[in-house]
Amino acid sequence: MSTLKNIFRNRVRLVLTGTILAAALTACGDDEIIDSGSHNWEMNGNKIVDIKPERQKLLRNPMTGWVLYAGLGDGLSDTFWEDYDNFESAVGRIKVSDYAHTLFIRAAWTYFNPEEGVYAWDDNCNTVEAKRFKMLVKGAKERNMKIAFGFICDSQDKHADFTPDYVKEAGAKGYITTTGSVQVWSPYPDDPVFQEKHERFIKDFAARWDNAEETMFVSGTGLGKWGESHSARYSTGNETPRKAVIDWISNLYTRYITHVPIFVNYHRCFLTTRDFDYNSVDPDTEPIILELIDKGYSLRHDAFGMKTYYTTWERNFAASQRYKRPIIAEGGWVKGSHGGSIKGDGYADYADVRRGEYNEAKGAFVNMMDFRYNSNLTWGETWSWFNEAYDLVEEFIAEGGYRLYPDKISLPVFPGSSDNVTVTHRWSNLGWGYCPTNIPQWNQKYKVAFALLDKTSKQPVKVYVDSEPCLNEWIKGRPSTYETSFNMGGVTPGEYIWAVGLVDTTRDNAIGLQISAKGDITPEGWLQLTSVNVK
Amino acid sequence: MKYNSIYRNIARLTAIALLAGTVTACDDEDIDNTYSRSNSVIQLETSSEYVVLDETNPDAVALTVTWNEAHPYGNEFITTYQYQIDAVGSKAAARKEYEDDGTYRRQYTNAQLQELLTGHFGCLTSSNITLNLTVTASFEGPRVVIPDIATASVVVKTYGPKQYKADRLFIGGTAVGGDPIELTPTTATSGIYSWTGALAAGKINFPVIYGDENNAISPANADETITDSEMPAIMADAAKANYWIIPAADNYRITINIANRTVKIAPAGSVIEMDRLFMAGAAAGAEDIEITRTLEADDMYAWRGELKAGKLYMPVEFNEDKAVSFVPKDKTSHDIHDGEAHEFVQVPTASGTLAAYWEIPADGTYRIVVNTTEHSVTFYSSATDMKNMEVSYNNTVDGINPYTQEVTELWMWGGFNSSSHDDGLKAGFQAKYKLTQSLANPNVFVYHGDNLPRATMSSESYNKDPQPGGVKFLVTNIENNVYAYGSTAEAKRNSKVGYVKPALGETSTLVAGQGDNRYAYFCIPENCNYVVVDIEKLTVIFDNK
């Protein structure tokens, strides 16, 4: 019955007060699981509250849902937000920010950092790309979206230098490639001048943006072709510096970015010098990516739905990391440039491509999917999702990522102000992904909490944080039940409202995640359960 | 209606199999199948097995679906109900709804069900549609319990325009006299019905039986007189259908094309039935020579080559037989009317070509163009033949300016194919996107093949807003800066790339030359597999054929 032990996490709880946390934050293991399928729901003085799930609404929780993409180059529309606020879809004009709550700005390092020590977010940085950056960030905040970042250093396949000129001028060594009729320069990633300049950039970036209030995630190493760690070129002409470069770049990100998730591409030839070959798996790649995961990286892949690029190795690797790290899916097919070649993968049309990407993402239990950008707003991937696969857009909001709710809670309704009480509560995840509280940047900061709300203001008078439930363990189809005992803590006798919430313990137990329940939820996110009369 | 026990058992067995497969991957977990089976209690019922939607009563309830609560497994289990409805044959995703509020019932009005079927599921109007209904109760708790699944099916007849379809099709009316004559399609899937026989002067239409409907293929207006060409025809209720008028008793050839929604009723002798067309006689030599159908027009056949002086006629192959031939309408004249279209008629090959034929005046090169709609043929000797267009431009590859070239080939070039190229050719040039010069007119070039790609890419680095499917037409593949046929879009070299976005089937104007027109592209419309360029009239049509 060991599997049942894992599936149905029935725990015996310690007495907690509203402020005992730190020690318990590390208690999310399997040691406390007991072999029991029954719980004490009907206790004297307790009332059972049944709660219905909310299955459709966009909850804007972190690390789940659709990601809207933007660049900073000339292809970006000056009316980006107006365009997306009045976007064509299968159900008429819609506002894309009603469907996506992350804006992923993936662009050339050059655009973020045009001069040494000068950054696109600085007030005095007025390059056209910096203006675009500010326009994007301002619009995202107005739409209750968080920002995600990706910095591309490599200029292969690009029409401009993606590493700032000041790096080359400082003596960094690099190489020239030709894109169409344009010659572009990229630094060797093992070049010490490049590394020194890039370190300053990441450090300064982190000083400004390494906070979960504004930033959803930071993606990738930014090295290799497309910034996706393909077809790297080192100064030696071979792969001798590869491991040292990976150590350097991963240490750089993990050293400075400690509060928001960081992501790395998982594919079979990570930062090798070779082009992708679906018949060949680089033997060093898997241990390298596992090492990065151990350092704190989460996972992304940028070719979901492309049956040559996302295949057995990628599927198996994603499966091996399921619920250990969240996965972000980016589709591989690009409507504008791949045209009829989708038929080579057996797709009849782009509705079929979207379905293929979706099914592959679902198979990898991903947390987030992508709305990529195309300057032709009635043609690209985002248009395609909203017009050729609208049902999947809604389905991912409803069923992708994570969606947490308690379906049943047994609470004391006439407790004494200093009584020890027991609350039995059961939680489900309606999404196929998971809430990644086990990543080091989150470190189990989100917790279940019960609160006594003031009957008038609906503000918490007393918060009892239950440190035991680890939200990352809430997996679809496996409800988790807890019996939690705690002392009422001498709260002033009187009438209150019991409420439950998912709080951020790093922010004074303010609500951190929205519960996906139907019911009376305060604007902050406390789900009101029942009246309680504290004696 | 009680749920279908066969469906239900199949569904349950499937669920058991799926669960078994899942659980075998776990340790040594037990599944209490016996317990689960004994607690499969959901009954799914519908208010009717067959529903005819009533357009005149949109708000009335047309269908009610109900089910009962699943077995109560107690506090330790979460029971989740999912209701699903899908239409057989529809590509649209099934509608799935969770039922969390304990309302074990769904109700649809006539208008709601019509919209669900014809809107979401894309089903046909005035048709019978089978709806499959499923309720799945899933149980999550300390023991694995297989879902309880109940299914039911309902056939729903939608309202709206009649379908242009026939299970059986007849000829009816006073022109037929007596009982209607039942027709069979030429093949099982053609949708084409043909009949030849005697009709009296009188009225005619074509009764149809489709499902439970009695309809008729008929003219839109009462008592329309027949014409020689294909006549538009509607599908109407048989009791209210109009008729065509057959003006005089004769042998008639009738062709009904369901896909095209047309009827053709013509005197039998004027109808051409042809699979292939040939030339025969002393001018052609010992072997018949085929005159092939042109790419640009289905009713046009053309050939160009060497003929001997002497007799020529044109056997028509139909059903592997050459029983009929084309000969001059004026059977006493053998003149080829060099360069001029003139009429032909059909005669029995064995007897009719003895006296009626063309006389090729001298050995030489001839172009022959046959139009089967106009029943005309044109012979072009070397003296009268159409010439290839000549263009002059700066040939930067060979360093010749001005360089004069006859246009005998035309290449599609632009971002549409992502600048892909064949081995040995410059970027953007692919043999499969070279247009074929027409045999009927050397100034016409045609592409007919797979749907053209519509990549969004620009060959001009200053173009920051490339459009999908950009294409122009070049007279050679030596380089992309040669004499070109572009669009009328505003464009300027090194400054602005322009696009014209024609619709499928629309005729657009070409701009010829080696100037800024090279930066004025057309956007190939979606689903385009057919392109006709006329460099004399300076027109292009993108179409699907």
Short mmCIF file of N, CA and C in Angstrom, two decimals, chain B residues 202-262:
data_model
loop_
_atom_site.label_atom_id
_atom_site.label_comp_id
_atom_site.label_asym_id
_atom_site.label_seq_id
_atom_site.Cartn_x
_atom_site.Cartn_y
_atom_site.Cartn_z
N GLY B 202 -43.36 19.85 -72.63
CA GLY B 202 -44.07 19.90 -71.35
C GLY B 202 -43.17 20.39 -70.24
N LYS B 203 -43.48 19.99 -69.00
CA LYS B 203 -42.73 20.45 -67.83
C LYS B 203 -41.84 19.34 -67.29
N ILE B 204 -40.72 19.80 -66.65
CA ILE B 204 -39.81 18.81 -66.10
C ILE B 204 -39.13 19.37 -64.85
N ASN B 205 -38.95 18.54 -63.84
CA ASN B 205 -38.02 18.80 -62.74
C ASN B 205 -37.53 17.45 -62.22
N PHE B 206 -36.81 17.46 -61.10
CA PHE B 206 -36.12 16.23 -60.70
C PHE B 206 -36.39 15.92 -59.23
N PRO B 207 -37.41 15.10 -58.98
CA PRO B 207 -37.76 14.75 -57.60
C PRO B 207 -36.61 14.02 -56.90
N VAL B 208 -36.48 14.32 -55.62
CA VAL B 208 -35.38 13.77 -54.81
C VAL B 208 -35.96 13.21 -53.52
N ILE B 209 -35.46 12.08 -53.12
CA ILE B 209 -35.75 11.57 -51.77
C ILE B 209 -34.46 11.68 -50.98
N TYR B 210 -34.51 12.40 -49.85
CA TYR B 210 -33.33 12.54 -49.00
C TYR B 210 -33.78 12.39 -47.55
N GLY B 211 -33.34 11.33 -46.94
CA GLY B 211 -33.77 11.07 -45.57
C GLY B 211 -35.28 10.95 -45.52
N ASP B 212 -35.89 11.76 -44.70
CA ASP B 212 -37.35 11.72 -44.60
C ASP B 212 -37.99 12.84 -45.41
N GLU B 213 -37.19 13.45 -46.32
CA GLU B 213 -37.71 14.59 -47.07
C GLU B 213 -38.00 14.20 -48.52
N ASN B 214 -39.07 14.78 -49.08
CA ASN B 214 -39.37 14.68 -50.50
C ASN B 214 -39.13 16.05 -51.11
N ASN B 215 -38.05 16.17 -51.85
CA ASN B 215 -37.65 17.45 -52.44
C ASN B 215 -37.62 17.33 -53.95
N ALA B 216 -37.23 18.40 -54.59
CA ALA B 216 -37.06 18.36 -56.05
C ALA B 216 -36.02 19.39 -56.47
N ILE B 217 -35.15 18.96 -57.37
CA ILE B 217 -34.21 19.90 -58.00
C ILE B 217 -34.99 20.61 -59.09
N SER B 218 -35.00 21.92 -59.01
CA SER B 218 -35.95 22.67 -59.84
C SER B 218 -35.41 24.08 -60.07
N PRO B 219 -36.03 24.81 -61.00
CA PRO B 219 -35.60 26.21 -61.21
C PRO B 219 -36.11 27.11 -60.09
N ALA B 220 -35.44 28.25 -59.94
CA ALA B 220 -35.85 29.18 -58.90
C ALA B 220 -37.20 29.81 -59.23
N ASN B 221 -37.49 29.94 -60.53
CA ASN B 221 -38.74 30.58 -60.95
C ASN B 221 -39.62 29.58 -61.70
N ALA B 222 -40.89 29.85 -61.67
CA ALA B 222 -41.84 28.93 -62.30
C ALA B 222 -41.66 28.93 -63.82
N ASP B 223 -41.74 27.75 -64.38
CA ASP B 223 -41.81 27.57 -65.84
C ASP B 223 -40.68 28.28 -66.58
N GLU B 224 -39.47 28.03 -66.16
CA GLU B 224 -38.32 28.60 -66.87
C GLU B 224 -38.06 27.80 -68.14
N THR B 225 -37.76 28.50 -69.21
CA THR B 225 -37.43 27.83 -70.47
C THR B 225 -35.99 27.34 -70.41
N ILE B 226 -35.77 26.14 -70.92
CA ILE B 226 -34.41 25.59 -70.87
C ILE B 226 -33.49 26.37 -71.81
N THR B 227 -32.19 26.37 -71.45
CA THR B 227 -31.17 26.96 -72.32
C THR B 227 -30.17 25.88 -72.69
N ASP B 228 -29.22 26.22 -73.56
CA ASP B 228 -28.23 25.23 -73.98
C ASP B 228 -27.15 25.03 -72.93
N SER B 229 -27.03 25.96 -71.99
CA SER B 229 -25.92 25.88 -71.03
C SER B 229 -26.40 25.30 -69.70
N GLU B 230 -25.45 25.18 -68.77
CA GLU B 230 -25.80 24.64 -67.45
C GLU B 230 -26.67 25.66 -66.72
N MET B 231 -27.79 25.18 -66.22
CA MET B 231 -28.76 26.09 -65.59
C MET B 231 -28.67 25.95 -64.07
N PRO B 232 -28.64 27.06 -63.33
CA PRO B 232 -28.67 26.95 -61.87
C PRO B 232 -29.97 26.30 -61.42
N ALA B 233 -29.86 25.50 -60.37
CA ALA B 233 -31.04 24.78 -59.90
C ALA B 233 -31.06 24.79 -58.39
N ILE B 234 -32.23 24.88 -57.81
CA ILE B 234 -32.35 24.90 -56.35
C ILE B 234 -32.95 23.58 -55.87
N MET B 235 -32.78 23.32 -54.55
CA MET B 235 -33.45 22.18 -53.93
C MET B 235 -34.65 22.73 -53.19
N ALA B 236 -35.84 22.27 -53.58
CA ALA B 236 -37.07 22.81 -52.99
C ALA B 236 -37.94 21.66 -52.50
N ASP B 237 -38.88 22.01 -51.65
CA ASP B 237 -39.87 21.02 -51.24
C ASP B 237 -40.60 20.53 -52.50
N ALA B 238 -40.73 19.23 -52.65
CA ALA B 238 -41.29 18.68 -53.88
C ALA B 238 -42.68 19.24 -54.17
N ALA B 239 -43.43 19.46 -53.12
CA ALA B 239 -44.81 19.93 -53.33
C ALA B 239 -44.86 21.37 -53.84
N LYS B 240 -43.77 22.12 -53.61
CA LYS B 240 -43.77 23.53 -53.99
C LYS B 240 -42.79 23.82 -55.13
N ALA B 241 -42.19 22.78 -55.69
CA ALA B 241 -41.10 22.99 -56.65
C ALA B 241 -41.60 23.50 -57.99
N ASN B 242 -40.77 24.32 -58.65
CA ASN B 242 -41.06 24.82 -59.99
C ASN B 242 -40.60 23.81 -61.05
N TYR B 243 -40.88 24.18 -62.30
CA TYR B 243 -40.53 23.29 -63.42
C TYR B 243 -39.82 24.09 -64.50
N TRP B 244 -38.99 23.36 -65.28
CA TRP B 244 -38.50 23.90 -66.54
C TRP B 244 -39.48 23.49 -67.64
N ILE B 245 -39.45 24.26 -68.74
CA ILE B 245 -40.33 23.95 -69.87
C ILE B 245 -39.51 23.32 -71.00
N ILE B 246 -39.91 22.13 -71.41
CA ILE B 246 -39.31 21.51 -72.60
C ILE B 246 -40.14 21.99 -73.79
N PRO B 247 -39.52 22.75 -74.73
CA PRO B 247 -40.32 23.42 -75.76
C PRO B 247 -40.84 22.47 -76.84
N ALA B 248 -40.09 21.41 -77.12
CA ALA B 248 -40.52 20.54 -78.23
C ALA B 248 -40.04 19.12 -77.96
N ALA B 249 -40.79 18.20 -78.49
CA ALA B 249 -40.40 16.79 -78.34
C ALA B 249 -39.08 16.56 -79.07
N ASP B 250 -38.17 15.85 -78.45
CA ASP B 250 -36.88 15.58 -79.09
C ASP B 250 -36.14 14.57 -78.21
N ASN B 251 -34.98 14.10 -78.69
CA ASN B 251 -34.07 13.36 -77.81
C ASN B 251 -33.22 14.37 -77.06
N TYR B 252 -33.18 14.24 -75.76
CA TYR B 252 -32.44 15.21 -74.94
C TYR B 252 -31.37 14.49 -74.10
N ARG B 253 -30.33 15.24 -73.86
CA ARG B 253 -29.29 14.78 -72.94
C ARG B 253 -29.43 15.62 -71.66
N ILE B 254 -29.64 14.93 -70.53
CA ILE B 254 -29.81 15.63 -69.25
C ILE B 254 -28.62 15.32 -68.35
N THR B 255 -28.03 16.35 -67.78
CA THR B 255 -26.94 16.15 -66.80
C THR B 255 -27.25 16.98 -65.56
N ILE B 256 -27.31 16.30 -64.43
CA ILE B 256 -27.56 16.98 -63.14
C ILE B 256 -26.29 16.88 -62.32
N ASN B 257 -25.75 18.03 -61.94
CA ASN B 257 -24.51 18.07 -61.16
C ASN B 257 -24.85 18.56 -59.75
N ILE B 258 -24.83 17.62 -58.81
CA ILE B 258 -25.23 17.96 -57.44
C ILE B 258 -24.24 18.95 -56.82
N ALA B 259 -22.94 18.72 -57.04
CA ALA B 259 -21.93 19.58 -56.41
C ALA B 259 -22.03 21.01 -56.94
N ASN B 260 -22.25 21.14 -58.24
CA ASN B 260 -22.32 22.48 -58.84
C ASN B 260 -23.72 23.08 -58.78
N ARG B 261 -24.69 22.27 -58.39
CA ARG B 261 -26.09 22.72 -58.31
C ARG B 261 -26.57 23.21 -59.67
N THR B 262 -26.31 22.41 -60.67
CA THR B 262 -26.72 22.80 -62.02
C THR B 262 -27.44 21.65 -62.71
#
